[in-house]
Coordinates of C-alpha atoms and ligand atoms in Angstrom, one line a residue:
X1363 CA 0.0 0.0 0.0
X1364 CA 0.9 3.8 -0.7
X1365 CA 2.4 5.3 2.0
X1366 CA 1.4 9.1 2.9
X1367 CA 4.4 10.6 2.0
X1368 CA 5.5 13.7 3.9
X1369 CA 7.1 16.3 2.1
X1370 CA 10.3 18.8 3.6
X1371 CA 10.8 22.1 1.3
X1372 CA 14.4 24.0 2.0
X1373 CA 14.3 27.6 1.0
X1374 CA 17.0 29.9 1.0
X1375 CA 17.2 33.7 2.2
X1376 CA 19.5 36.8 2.4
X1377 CA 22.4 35.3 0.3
X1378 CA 23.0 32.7 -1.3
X1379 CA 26.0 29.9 -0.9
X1380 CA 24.5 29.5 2.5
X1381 CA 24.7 25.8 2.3
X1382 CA 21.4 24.4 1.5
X1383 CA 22.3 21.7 -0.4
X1384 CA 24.2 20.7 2.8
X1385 CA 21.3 21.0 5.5
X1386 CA 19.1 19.5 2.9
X1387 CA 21.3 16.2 2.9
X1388 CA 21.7 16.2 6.7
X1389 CA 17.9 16.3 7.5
X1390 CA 17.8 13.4 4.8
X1391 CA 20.9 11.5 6.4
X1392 CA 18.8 12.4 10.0
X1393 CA 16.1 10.4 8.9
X1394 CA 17.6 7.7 7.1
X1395 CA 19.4 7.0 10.2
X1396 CA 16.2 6.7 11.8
X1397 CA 14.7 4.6 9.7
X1398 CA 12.6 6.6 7.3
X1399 CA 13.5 6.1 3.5
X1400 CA 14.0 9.1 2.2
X1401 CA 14.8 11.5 -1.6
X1402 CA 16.2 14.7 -2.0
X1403 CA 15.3 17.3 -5.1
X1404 CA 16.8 20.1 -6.4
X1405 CA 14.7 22.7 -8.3
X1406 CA 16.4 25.0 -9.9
X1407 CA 15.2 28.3 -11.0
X1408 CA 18.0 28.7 -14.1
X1409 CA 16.3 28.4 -18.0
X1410 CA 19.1 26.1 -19.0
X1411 CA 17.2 22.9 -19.1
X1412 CA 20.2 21.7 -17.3
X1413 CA 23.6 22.2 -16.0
X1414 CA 25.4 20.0 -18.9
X1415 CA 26.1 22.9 -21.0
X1416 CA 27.0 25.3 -18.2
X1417 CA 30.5 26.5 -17.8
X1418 CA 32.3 25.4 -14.2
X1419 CA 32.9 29.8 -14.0
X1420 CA 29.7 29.7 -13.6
X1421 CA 28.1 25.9 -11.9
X1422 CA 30.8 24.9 -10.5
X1423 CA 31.2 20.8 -11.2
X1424 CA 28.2 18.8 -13.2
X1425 CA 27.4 15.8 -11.2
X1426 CA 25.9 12.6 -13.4
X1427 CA 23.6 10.4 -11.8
X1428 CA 23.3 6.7 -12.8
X1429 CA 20.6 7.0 -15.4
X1430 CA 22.9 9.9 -17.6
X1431 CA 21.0 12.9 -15.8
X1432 CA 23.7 15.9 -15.8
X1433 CA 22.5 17.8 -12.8
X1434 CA 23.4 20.4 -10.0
X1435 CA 26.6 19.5 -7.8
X1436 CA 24.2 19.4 -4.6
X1437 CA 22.8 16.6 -5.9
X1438 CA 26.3 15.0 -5.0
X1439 CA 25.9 15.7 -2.0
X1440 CA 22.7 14.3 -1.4
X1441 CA 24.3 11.1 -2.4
X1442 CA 27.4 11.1 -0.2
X1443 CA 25.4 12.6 2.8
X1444 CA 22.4 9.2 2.0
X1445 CA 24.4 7.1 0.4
X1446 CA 21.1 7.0 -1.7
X1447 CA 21.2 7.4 -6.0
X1448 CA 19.6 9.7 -7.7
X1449 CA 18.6 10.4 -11.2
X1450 CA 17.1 12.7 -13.2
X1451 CA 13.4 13.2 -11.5
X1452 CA 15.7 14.5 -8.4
X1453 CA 17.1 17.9 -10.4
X1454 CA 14.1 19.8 -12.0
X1455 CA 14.8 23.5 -13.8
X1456 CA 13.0 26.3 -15.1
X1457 CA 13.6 25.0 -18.2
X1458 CA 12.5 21.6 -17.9
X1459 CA 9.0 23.0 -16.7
X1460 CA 8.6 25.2 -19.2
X1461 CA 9.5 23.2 -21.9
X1462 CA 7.5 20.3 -20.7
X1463 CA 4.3 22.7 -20.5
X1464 CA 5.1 24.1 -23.8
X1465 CA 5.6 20.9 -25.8
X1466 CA 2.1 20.0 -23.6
X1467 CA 0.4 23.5 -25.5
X1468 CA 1.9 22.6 -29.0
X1469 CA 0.2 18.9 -28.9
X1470 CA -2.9 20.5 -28.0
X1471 CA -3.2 19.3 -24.2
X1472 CA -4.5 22.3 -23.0
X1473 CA -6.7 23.3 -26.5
X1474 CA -8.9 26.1 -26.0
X1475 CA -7.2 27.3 -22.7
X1476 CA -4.9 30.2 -22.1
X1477 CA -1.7 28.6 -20.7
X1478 CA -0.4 30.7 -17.5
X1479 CA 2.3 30.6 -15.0
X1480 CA -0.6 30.0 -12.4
X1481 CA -1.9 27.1 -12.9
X1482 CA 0.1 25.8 -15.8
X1483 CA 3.7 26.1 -14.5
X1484 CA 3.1 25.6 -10.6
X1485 CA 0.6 22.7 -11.7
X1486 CA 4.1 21.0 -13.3
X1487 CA 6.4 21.7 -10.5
X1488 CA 3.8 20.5 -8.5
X1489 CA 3.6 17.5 -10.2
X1490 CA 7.5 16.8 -10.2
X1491 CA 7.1 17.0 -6.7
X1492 CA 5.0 14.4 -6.2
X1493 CA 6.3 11.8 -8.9
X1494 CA 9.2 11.5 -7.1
X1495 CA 7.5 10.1 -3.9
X1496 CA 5.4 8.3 -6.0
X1497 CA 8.6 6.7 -7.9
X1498 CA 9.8 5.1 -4.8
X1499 CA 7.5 4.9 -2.1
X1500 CA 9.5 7.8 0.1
X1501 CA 8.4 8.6 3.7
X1502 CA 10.2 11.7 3.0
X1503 CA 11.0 13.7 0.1
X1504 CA 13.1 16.4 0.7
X1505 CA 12.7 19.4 -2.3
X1506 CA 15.3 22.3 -1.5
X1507 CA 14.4 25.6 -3.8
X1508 CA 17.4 27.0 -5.7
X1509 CA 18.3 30.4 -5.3
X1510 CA 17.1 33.4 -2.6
X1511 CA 13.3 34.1 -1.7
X1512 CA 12.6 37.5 -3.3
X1513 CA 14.1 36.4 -6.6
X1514 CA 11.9 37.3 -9.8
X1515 CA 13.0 33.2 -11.0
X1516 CA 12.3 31.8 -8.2
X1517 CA 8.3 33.5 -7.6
X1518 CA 6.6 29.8 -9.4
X1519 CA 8.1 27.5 -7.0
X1520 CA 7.3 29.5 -4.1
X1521 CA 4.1 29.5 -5.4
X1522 CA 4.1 26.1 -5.8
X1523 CA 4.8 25.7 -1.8
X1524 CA 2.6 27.8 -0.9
X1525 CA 0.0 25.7 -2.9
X1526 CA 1.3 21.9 -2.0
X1527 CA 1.5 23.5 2.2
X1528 CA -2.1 24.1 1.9
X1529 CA -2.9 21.0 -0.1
X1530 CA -1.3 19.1 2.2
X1531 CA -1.6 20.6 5.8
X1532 CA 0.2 18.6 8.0
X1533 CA 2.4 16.2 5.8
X1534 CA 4.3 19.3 4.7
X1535 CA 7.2 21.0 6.6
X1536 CA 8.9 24.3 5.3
X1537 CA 12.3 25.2 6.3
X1538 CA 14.2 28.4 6.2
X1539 CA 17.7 28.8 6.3
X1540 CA 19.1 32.6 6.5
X1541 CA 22.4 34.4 7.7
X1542 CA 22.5 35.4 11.2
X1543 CA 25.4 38.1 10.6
X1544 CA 28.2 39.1 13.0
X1545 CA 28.7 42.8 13.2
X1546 CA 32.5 42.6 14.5
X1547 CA 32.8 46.6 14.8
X1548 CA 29.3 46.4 17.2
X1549 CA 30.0 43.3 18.6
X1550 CA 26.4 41.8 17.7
X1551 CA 24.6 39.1 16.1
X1552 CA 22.0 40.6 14.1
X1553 CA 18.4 39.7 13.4
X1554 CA 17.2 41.9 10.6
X1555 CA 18.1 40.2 7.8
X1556 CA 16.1 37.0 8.9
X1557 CA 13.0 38.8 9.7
X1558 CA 13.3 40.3 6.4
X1559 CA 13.7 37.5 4.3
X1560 CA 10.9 35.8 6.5
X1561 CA 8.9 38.6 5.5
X1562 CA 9.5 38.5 2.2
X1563 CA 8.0 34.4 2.3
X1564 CA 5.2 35.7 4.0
X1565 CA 4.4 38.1 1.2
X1566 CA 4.5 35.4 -1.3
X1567 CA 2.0 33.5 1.3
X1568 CA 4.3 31.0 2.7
X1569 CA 5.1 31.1 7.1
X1570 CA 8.1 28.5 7.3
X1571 CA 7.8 26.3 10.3
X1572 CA 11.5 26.1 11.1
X1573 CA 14.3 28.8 10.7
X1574 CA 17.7 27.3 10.5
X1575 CA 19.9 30.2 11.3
X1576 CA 23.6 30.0 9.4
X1577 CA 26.1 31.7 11.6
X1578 CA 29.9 32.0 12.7
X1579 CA 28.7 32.7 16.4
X1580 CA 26.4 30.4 19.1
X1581 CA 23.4 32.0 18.8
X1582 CA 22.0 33.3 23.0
X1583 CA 18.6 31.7 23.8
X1584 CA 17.3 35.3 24.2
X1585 CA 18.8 35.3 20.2
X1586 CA 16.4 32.6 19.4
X1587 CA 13.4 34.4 21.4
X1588 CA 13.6 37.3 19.7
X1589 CA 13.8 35.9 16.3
X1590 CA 10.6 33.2 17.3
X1591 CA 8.7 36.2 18.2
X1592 CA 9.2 38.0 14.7
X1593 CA 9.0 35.3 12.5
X1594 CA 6.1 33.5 14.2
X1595 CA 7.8 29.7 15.1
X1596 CA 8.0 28.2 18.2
X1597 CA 11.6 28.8 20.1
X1598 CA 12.6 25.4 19.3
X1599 CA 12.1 26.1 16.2
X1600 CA 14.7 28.5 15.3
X1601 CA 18.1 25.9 14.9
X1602 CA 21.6 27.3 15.3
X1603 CA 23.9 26.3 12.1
X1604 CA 27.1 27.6 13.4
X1605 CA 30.3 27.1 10.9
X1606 CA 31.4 23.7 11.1
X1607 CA 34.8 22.3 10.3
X1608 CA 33.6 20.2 8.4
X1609 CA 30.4 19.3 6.1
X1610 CA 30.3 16.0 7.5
X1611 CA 29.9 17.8 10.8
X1612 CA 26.8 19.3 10.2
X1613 CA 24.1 15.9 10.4
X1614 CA 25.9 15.8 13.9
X1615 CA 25.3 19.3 14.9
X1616 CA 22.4 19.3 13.2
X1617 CA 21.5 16.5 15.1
X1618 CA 22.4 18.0 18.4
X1619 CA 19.9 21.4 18.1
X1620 CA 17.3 19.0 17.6
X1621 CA 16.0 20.0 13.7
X1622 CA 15.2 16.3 12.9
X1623 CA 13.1 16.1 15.8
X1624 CA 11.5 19.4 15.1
X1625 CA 10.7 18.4 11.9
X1626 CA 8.9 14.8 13.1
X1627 CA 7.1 17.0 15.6
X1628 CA 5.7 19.4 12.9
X1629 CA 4.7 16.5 10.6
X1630 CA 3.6 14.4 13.4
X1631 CA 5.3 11.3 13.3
X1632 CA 6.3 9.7 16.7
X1633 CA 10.2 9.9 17.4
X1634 CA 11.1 7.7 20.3
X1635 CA 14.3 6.5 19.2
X1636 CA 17.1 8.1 18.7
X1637 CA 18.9 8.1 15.0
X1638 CA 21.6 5.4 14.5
X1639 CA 24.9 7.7 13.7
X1640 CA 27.7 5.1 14.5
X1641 CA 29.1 4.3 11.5
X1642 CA 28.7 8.4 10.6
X1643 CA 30.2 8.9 13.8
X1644 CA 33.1 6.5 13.8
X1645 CA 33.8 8.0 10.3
X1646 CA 34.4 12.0 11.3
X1647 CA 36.8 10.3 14.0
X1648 CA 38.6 8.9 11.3
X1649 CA 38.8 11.7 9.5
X1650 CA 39.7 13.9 12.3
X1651 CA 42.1 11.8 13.6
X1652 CA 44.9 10.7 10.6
X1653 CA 47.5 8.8 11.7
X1654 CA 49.5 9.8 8.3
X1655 CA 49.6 12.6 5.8
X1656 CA 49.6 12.4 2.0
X1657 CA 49.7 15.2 -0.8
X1658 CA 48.0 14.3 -3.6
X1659 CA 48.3 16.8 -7.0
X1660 CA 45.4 17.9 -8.4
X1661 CA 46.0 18.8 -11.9
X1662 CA 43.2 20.4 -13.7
X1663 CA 42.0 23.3 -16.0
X1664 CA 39.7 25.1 -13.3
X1665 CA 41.7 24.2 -10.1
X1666 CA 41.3 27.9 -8.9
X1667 CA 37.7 27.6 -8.5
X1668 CA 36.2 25.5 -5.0
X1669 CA 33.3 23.8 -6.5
X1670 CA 34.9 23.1 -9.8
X1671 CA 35.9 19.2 -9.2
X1672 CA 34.2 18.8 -5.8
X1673 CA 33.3 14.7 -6.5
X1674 CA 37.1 14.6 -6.7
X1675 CA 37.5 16.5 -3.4
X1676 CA 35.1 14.4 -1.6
X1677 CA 35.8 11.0 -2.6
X1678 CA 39.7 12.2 -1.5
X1679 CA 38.5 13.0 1.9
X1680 CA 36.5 9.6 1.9
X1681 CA 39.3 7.6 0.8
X1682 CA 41.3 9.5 3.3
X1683 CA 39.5 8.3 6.7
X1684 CA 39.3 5.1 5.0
X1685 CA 43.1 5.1 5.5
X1686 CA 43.0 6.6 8.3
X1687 CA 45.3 9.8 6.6
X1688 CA 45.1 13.4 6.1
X1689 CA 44.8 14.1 2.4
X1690 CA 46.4 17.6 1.6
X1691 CA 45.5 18.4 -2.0
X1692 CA 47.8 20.6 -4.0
X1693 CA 46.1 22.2 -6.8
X1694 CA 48.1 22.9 -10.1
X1695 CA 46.9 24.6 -12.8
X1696 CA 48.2 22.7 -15.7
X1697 CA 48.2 25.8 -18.2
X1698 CA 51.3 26.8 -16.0
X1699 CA 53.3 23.5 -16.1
X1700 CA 56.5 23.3 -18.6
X1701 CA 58.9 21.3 -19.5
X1702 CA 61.1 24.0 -17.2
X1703 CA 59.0 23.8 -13.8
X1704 CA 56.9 20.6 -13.8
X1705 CA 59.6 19.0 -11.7
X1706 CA 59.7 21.9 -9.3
X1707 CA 56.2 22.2 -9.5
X1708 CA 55.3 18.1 -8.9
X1709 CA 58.1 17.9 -6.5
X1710 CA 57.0 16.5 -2.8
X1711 CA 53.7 14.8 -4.5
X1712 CA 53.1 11.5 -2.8
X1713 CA 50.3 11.3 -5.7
X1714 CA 48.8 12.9 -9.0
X1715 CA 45.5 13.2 -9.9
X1716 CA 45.4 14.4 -13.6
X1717 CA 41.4 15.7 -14.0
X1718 CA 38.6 15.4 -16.3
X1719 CA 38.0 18.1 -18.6
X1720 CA 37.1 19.7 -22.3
X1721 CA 38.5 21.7 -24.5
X1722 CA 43.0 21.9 -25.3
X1723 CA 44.0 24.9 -22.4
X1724 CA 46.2 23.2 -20.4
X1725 CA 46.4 19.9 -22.2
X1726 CA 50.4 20.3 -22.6
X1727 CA 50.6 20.5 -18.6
X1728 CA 48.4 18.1 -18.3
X1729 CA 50.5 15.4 -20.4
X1730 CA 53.6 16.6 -19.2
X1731 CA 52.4 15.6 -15.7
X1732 CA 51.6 12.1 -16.5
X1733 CA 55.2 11.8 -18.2
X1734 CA 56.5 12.9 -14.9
X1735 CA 54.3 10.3 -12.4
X1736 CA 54.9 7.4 -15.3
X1737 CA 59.3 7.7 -14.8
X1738 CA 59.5 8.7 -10.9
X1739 CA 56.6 6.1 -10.4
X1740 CA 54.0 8.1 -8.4
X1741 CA 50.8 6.7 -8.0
X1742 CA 48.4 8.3 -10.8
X1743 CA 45.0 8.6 -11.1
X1744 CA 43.8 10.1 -14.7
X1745 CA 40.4 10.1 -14.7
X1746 CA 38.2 11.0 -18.4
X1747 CA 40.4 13.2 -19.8
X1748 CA 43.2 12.3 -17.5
X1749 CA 43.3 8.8 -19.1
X1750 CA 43.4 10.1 -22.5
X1751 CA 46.1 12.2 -21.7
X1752 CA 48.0 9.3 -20.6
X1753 CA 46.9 7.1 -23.2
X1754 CA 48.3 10.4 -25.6
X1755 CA 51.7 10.8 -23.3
X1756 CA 52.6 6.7 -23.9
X1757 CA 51.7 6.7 -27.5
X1758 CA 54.3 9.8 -27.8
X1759 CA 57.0 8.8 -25.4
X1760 CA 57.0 5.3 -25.4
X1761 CA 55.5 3.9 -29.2
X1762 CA 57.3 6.9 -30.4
X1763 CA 54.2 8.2 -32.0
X1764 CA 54.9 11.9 -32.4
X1765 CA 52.3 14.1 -33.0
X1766 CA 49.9 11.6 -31.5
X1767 CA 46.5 13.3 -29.7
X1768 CA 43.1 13.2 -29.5
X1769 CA 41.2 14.3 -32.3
X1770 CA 39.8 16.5 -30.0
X1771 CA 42.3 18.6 -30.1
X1772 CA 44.3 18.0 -33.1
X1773 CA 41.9 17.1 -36.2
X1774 CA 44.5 16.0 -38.7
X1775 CA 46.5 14.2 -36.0
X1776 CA 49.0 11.5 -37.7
X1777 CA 48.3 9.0 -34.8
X1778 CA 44.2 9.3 -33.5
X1779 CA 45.1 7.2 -30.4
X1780 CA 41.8 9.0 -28.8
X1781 CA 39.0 9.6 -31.2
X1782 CA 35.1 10.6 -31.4
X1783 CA 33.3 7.6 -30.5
X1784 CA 31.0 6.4 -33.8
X1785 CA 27.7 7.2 -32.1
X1786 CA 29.0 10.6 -31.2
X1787 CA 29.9 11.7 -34.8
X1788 CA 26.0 11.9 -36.4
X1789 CA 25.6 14.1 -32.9
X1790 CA 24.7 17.8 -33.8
X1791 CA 23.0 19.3 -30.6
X1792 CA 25.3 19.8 -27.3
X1793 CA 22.5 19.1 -24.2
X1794 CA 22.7 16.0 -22.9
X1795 CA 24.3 14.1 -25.7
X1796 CA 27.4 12.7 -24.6
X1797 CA 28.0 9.3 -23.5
X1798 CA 26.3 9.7 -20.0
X1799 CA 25.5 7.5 -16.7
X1800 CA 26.4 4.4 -16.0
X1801 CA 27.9 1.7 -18.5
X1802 CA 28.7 -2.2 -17.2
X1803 CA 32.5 -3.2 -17.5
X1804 CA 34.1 -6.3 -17.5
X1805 CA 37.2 -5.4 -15.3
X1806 CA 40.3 -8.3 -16.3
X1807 CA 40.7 -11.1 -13.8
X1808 CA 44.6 -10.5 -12.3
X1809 CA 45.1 -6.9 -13.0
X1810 CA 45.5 -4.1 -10.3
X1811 CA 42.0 -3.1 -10.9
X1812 CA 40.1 -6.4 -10.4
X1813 CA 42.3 -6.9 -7.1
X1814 CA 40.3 -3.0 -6.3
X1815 CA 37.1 -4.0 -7.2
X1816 CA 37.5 -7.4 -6.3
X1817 CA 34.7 -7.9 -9.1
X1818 CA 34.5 -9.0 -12.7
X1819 CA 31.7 -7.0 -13.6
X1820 CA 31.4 -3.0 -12.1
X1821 CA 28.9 -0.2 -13.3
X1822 CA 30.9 3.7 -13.4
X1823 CA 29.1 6.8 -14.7
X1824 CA 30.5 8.1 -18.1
X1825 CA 30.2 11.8 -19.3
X1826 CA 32.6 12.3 -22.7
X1827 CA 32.6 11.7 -26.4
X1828 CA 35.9 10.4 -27.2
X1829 CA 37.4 7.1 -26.8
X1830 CA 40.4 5.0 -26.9
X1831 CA 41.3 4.5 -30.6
X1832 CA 41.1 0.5 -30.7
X1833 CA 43.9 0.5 -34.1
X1834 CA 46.2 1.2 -31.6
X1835 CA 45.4 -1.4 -29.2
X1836 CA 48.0 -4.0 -29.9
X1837 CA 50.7 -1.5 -29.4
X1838 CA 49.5 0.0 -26.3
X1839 CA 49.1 -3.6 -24.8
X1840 CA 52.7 -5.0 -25.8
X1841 CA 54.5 -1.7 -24.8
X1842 CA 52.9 -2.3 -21.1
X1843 CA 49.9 0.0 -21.4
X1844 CA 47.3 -2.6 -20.7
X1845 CA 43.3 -2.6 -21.4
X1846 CA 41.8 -4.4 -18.1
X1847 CA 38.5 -2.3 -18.5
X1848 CA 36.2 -3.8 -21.5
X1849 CA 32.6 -2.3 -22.3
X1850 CA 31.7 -5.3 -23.9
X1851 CA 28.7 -4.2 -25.8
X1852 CA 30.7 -1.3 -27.6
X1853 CA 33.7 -3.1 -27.5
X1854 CA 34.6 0.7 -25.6
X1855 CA 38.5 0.3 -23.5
X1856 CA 37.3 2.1 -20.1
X1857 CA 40.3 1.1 -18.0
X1858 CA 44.4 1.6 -18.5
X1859 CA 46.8 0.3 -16.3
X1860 CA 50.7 0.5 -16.7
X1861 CA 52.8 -2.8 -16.2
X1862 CA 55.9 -2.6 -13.7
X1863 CA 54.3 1.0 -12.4
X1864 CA 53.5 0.7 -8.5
X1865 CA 50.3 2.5 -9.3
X1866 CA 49.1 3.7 -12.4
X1867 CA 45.6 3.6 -13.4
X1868 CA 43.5 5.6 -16.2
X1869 CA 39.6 5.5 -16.2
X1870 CA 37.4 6.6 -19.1
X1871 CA 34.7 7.0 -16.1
X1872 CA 33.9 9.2 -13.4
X1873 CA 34.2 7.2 -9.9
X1874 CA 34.6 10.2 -8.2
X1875 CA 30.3 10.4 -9.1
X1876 CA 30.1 7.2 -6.9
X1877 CA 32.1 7.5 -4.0
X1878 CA 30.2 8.1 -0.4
X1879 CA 30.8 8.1 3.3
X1880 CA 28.9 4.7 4.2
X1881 CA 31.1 3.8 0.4
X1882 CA 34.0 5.2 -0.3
X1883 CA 35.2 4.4 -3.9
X1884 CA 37.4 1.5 -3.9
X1885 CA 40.0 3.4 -6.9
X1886 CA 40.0 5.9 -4.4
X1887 CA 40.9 4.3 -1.3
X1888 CA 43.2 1.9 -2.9
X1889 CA 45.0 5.4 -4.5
X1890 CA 45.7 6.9 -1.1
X1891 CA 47.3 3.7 0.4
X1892 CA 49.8 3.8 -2.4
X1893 CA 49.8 7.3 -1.7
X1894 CA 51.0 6.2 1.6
X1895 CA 53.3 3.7 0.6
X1896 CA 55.0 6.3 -1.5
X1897 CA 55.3 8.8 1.3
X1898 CA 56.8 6.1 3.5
X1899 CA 59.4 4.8 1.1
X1900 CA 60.2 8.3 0.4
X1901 CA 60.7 8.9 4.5
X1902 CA 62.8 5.6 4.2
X1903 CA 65.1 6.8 1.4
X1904 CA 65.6 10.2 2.7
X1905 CA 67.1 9.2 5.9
Ligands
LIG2284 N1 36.7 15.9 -23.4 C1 36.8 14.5 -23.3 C2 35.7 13.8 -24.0 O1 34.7 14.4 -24.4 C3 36.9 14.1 -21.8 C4 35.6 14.4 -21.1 C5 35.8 14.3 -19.6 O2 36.9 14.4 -19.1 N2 34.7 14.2 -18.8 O3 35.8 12.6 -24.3

């Protein structure tokens, strides 16, 4: 039978970057520990139908989800904080809805009717809403509104809130999450710019029943009072969110001012037990207490920017507590490696990550690294791009190939060792049509990797369009560059690994897309223990 599912809606006010995506995931990793199965959504106010075609200036990383969706990057979180997949139904945009209601109009759905924002567009975002609990059953599903309450984008799905909190009376919870700003020169926390941005939900009809309060001090009891008594909620229901040290901190703390149990209250579902954090728990110790240290190069095109490979970033800390070791990352921008400073610039790297990427900035440095991790054998991860690049550096310096690159790059290439996949060349249009989500491989009984995996047959997420060239298979393999990764269906190579190299491993996927704290990715963990090893032997032949 059909559960009454609840529903949780996360809006944002006075800035954004307040961390949404992250309180969104610890509510859901709250109630998952209690029991409760639980989604998380992302609506997104933005026209682009989706991030795919965004640049990372802008986005920040594109995460993939299993079934090729190419979605916002909190939808990574949602997945490392639940350990839960997602897919596309969990990342809805402006553009979707419109374009859905539009295609809708054209076929005549609505014939004779004048199609409006109200009740056309809310009536969709409403709808996405509620498909997802119907698609699985939830308990819970959690839908956080992109962007600030008072923008014009945002107006529908406020709208549609407003709506679904009437519809649904009590099986609907609304949480707020504002800035409670220091004033250093006064000395105060102030108040203000919640009330206002509460006020400003009000006006668009919506009263949130819980007001999570972002801030860098502890926030007084009389603090709390004051801001109940203007924003009509309950004392208990205004949550401190101080700055944490860590994300992975904040279910805990989260935890600990009592907004899970607010929320069961406001929905009215019994909470007698208390959620089962151990294995959360036991994990931040880990992570806050490394017995080693590793520093791990991360070589990339848009290494300046935070969010730009934050799968990478996480599945590094993940792997780290795994091992029990602090992971320092170094970022490199590879437009600024040579041939004169990649040695000075590499130096002291217990590991090299060489990124995924588009487009030739940077490539040189990017190839230039790989030469450097295959000779002084440090461990390598190249991951998408980063295996290409690999698969590019070999065919140069070791099959003596010159010239050799991926078409991508070089059209008239003497030696295409990378090359458009055959599917991708009849492709006009950009959105969405790469090689996306995940793809089975058949991972080679007695190489490195199947020891990783420890299975014959793995699933990884894919987002590119280029491919190992297969003429140049033979080569690759008797020079020591072997294939132990086959899509069999597409005959597709999705895994290098480099004979008599202590660690050296190229992946035409993404695992960064899969890794989480109840799983950290195996590729991961397995790279920071010979990360370790390194570091130790270098220890060993120093003294
Ligand atoms: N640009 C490359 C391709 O399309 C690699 C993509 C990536 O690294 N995700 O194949």
């Amino acid at each position: 039978m059909a559960k009454t599912t609840k529903y949780i809606f996360v809006t944002g006010g006075v800035t954004s970057s307040l961390g949404k995506g992250i309180i969104s995931s610890s509510i859901a990793k709250l109630l998952k520990a209690r029991g409760f199965s639980v989604t998380i959504q992302k609506l997104d106010p933005y026209i682009n139908i989706d991030p795919g075609t965004l640049n990372p200036y802008e986005h920040g990383e594109c995460f993939v989800t299993e079934d090729g969706a190419e979605t916002d990057l909190d939808l990574g979180h949602y997945e490392r904080f639940s350990n839960v997949p997602t897919s596309q139904a969990n990342n809805i945009t402006t553009g979707i809805i419109y374009q859905t209601v539009i295609n809708k109009e054209r076929r005549g759905d609505f014939l004779g009717e004048t199609v409006q924002v109200i009740p056309h567009i809310t009536d969709e975002i409403k709808y996405r809403i509620k498909l997802l609990a119907h698609q699985g059953n939830y308990d819970f599903v959690i839908t956080e509104i992109g962007g600030t309450v008072g923008d014009i984008e945002s107006l529908p799905y406020i709208e549609a809130v407003r709506q679904m909190r009437w519809e649904l009376g009590r099986n609907c919870v609304v949480v707020h999450l504002t800035l409670v700003p220091y004033l250093a020169a006064a000395g105060e926390l102030k108040s203000k710019p919640t009330q206002h941005s509460v006020k400003t939900l009000l006006e668009q009809g919506v009263q949130p029943d819980i007001i999570v309060c972002r801030t860098e001090k502890h926030l007084p009891e009389s603090f709390k009072t004051k801001i109940a008594l203007f924003c009509n909620v309950a004392p208990s229901a205004v949550i401190e969110s101080i700055d944490a040290e860590t994300i992975y901190d904040v279910p805990v703390l989260m935890h600990k001012e009592k907004l899970d149990v607010e929320i069961l209250k406001k929905v009215k579902v019994p909470c007698n037990t208390e959620p089962d954090l151990v294995d959360w728990e036991e994990f931040l110790f880990k992570l806050k207490n490394p017995s080693s240290e590793v520093t791990i190069g991360l070589v990339g095109k848009y290494v300046e920017l935070k969010d730009a490979y934050k799968s990478i970033n996480e599945s590094f800390v993940h792997a780290g507590a795994m091992n029990e070791c602090k992971v320092h990352v170094r970022s490199l921008q590879s437009e600024f490696i040579d041939e004169s400073n990649v040695a000075e610039k590499l130096a002291g790297l217990d590991g090299i990550l060489v990124a995924p990427g588009f487009g030739d900035r940077g490539i040189d440095g990017k190839i230039l690294s790989i030469k450097y991790a295959r000779e002084k054998k440090v461990p390598f991860l190249g991951i998408c791009l980063g295996m290409q690049c690999a698969v590019i550096e070999f065919g140069r310096n070791i099959l003596g190939l010159t010239g050799a690159h991926s078409t991508e790059f070089n059209k008239t290439t003497p030696f295409p060792v990378i090359d458009m996949m055959e599917t991708q060349k009849k492709i006009a249009g950009l959105g969405g049509t790469m090689r996306l989500g995940g793809y089975r491989c058949k991972v080679k009984k007695g190489s490195k990797v199947f020891d990783i995996y420890k299975d014959e047959y793995i699933t990884e997420r894919h987002r590119h369009r280029y491919e190992f060239n297969n003429d140049y298979l033979d080569a690759y393999q008797k020079a020591g560059m072997i294939p132990v990764g086959l899509n069999e269906k597409d005959n597709l190579i999705e895994i290098m690994e480099l004979k008599g190299h202590p660690w050296f491993i190229g992946v035409q996927f993404h695992p960064e897309f899969k890794s989480t704290v109840a799983n950290p990715h195996p590729l991961f963990v397995s790279f920071i223990k010979a990360a370790k090893t390194y570091a130790a032997n270098q220890v060993k032949k120093s003294k």
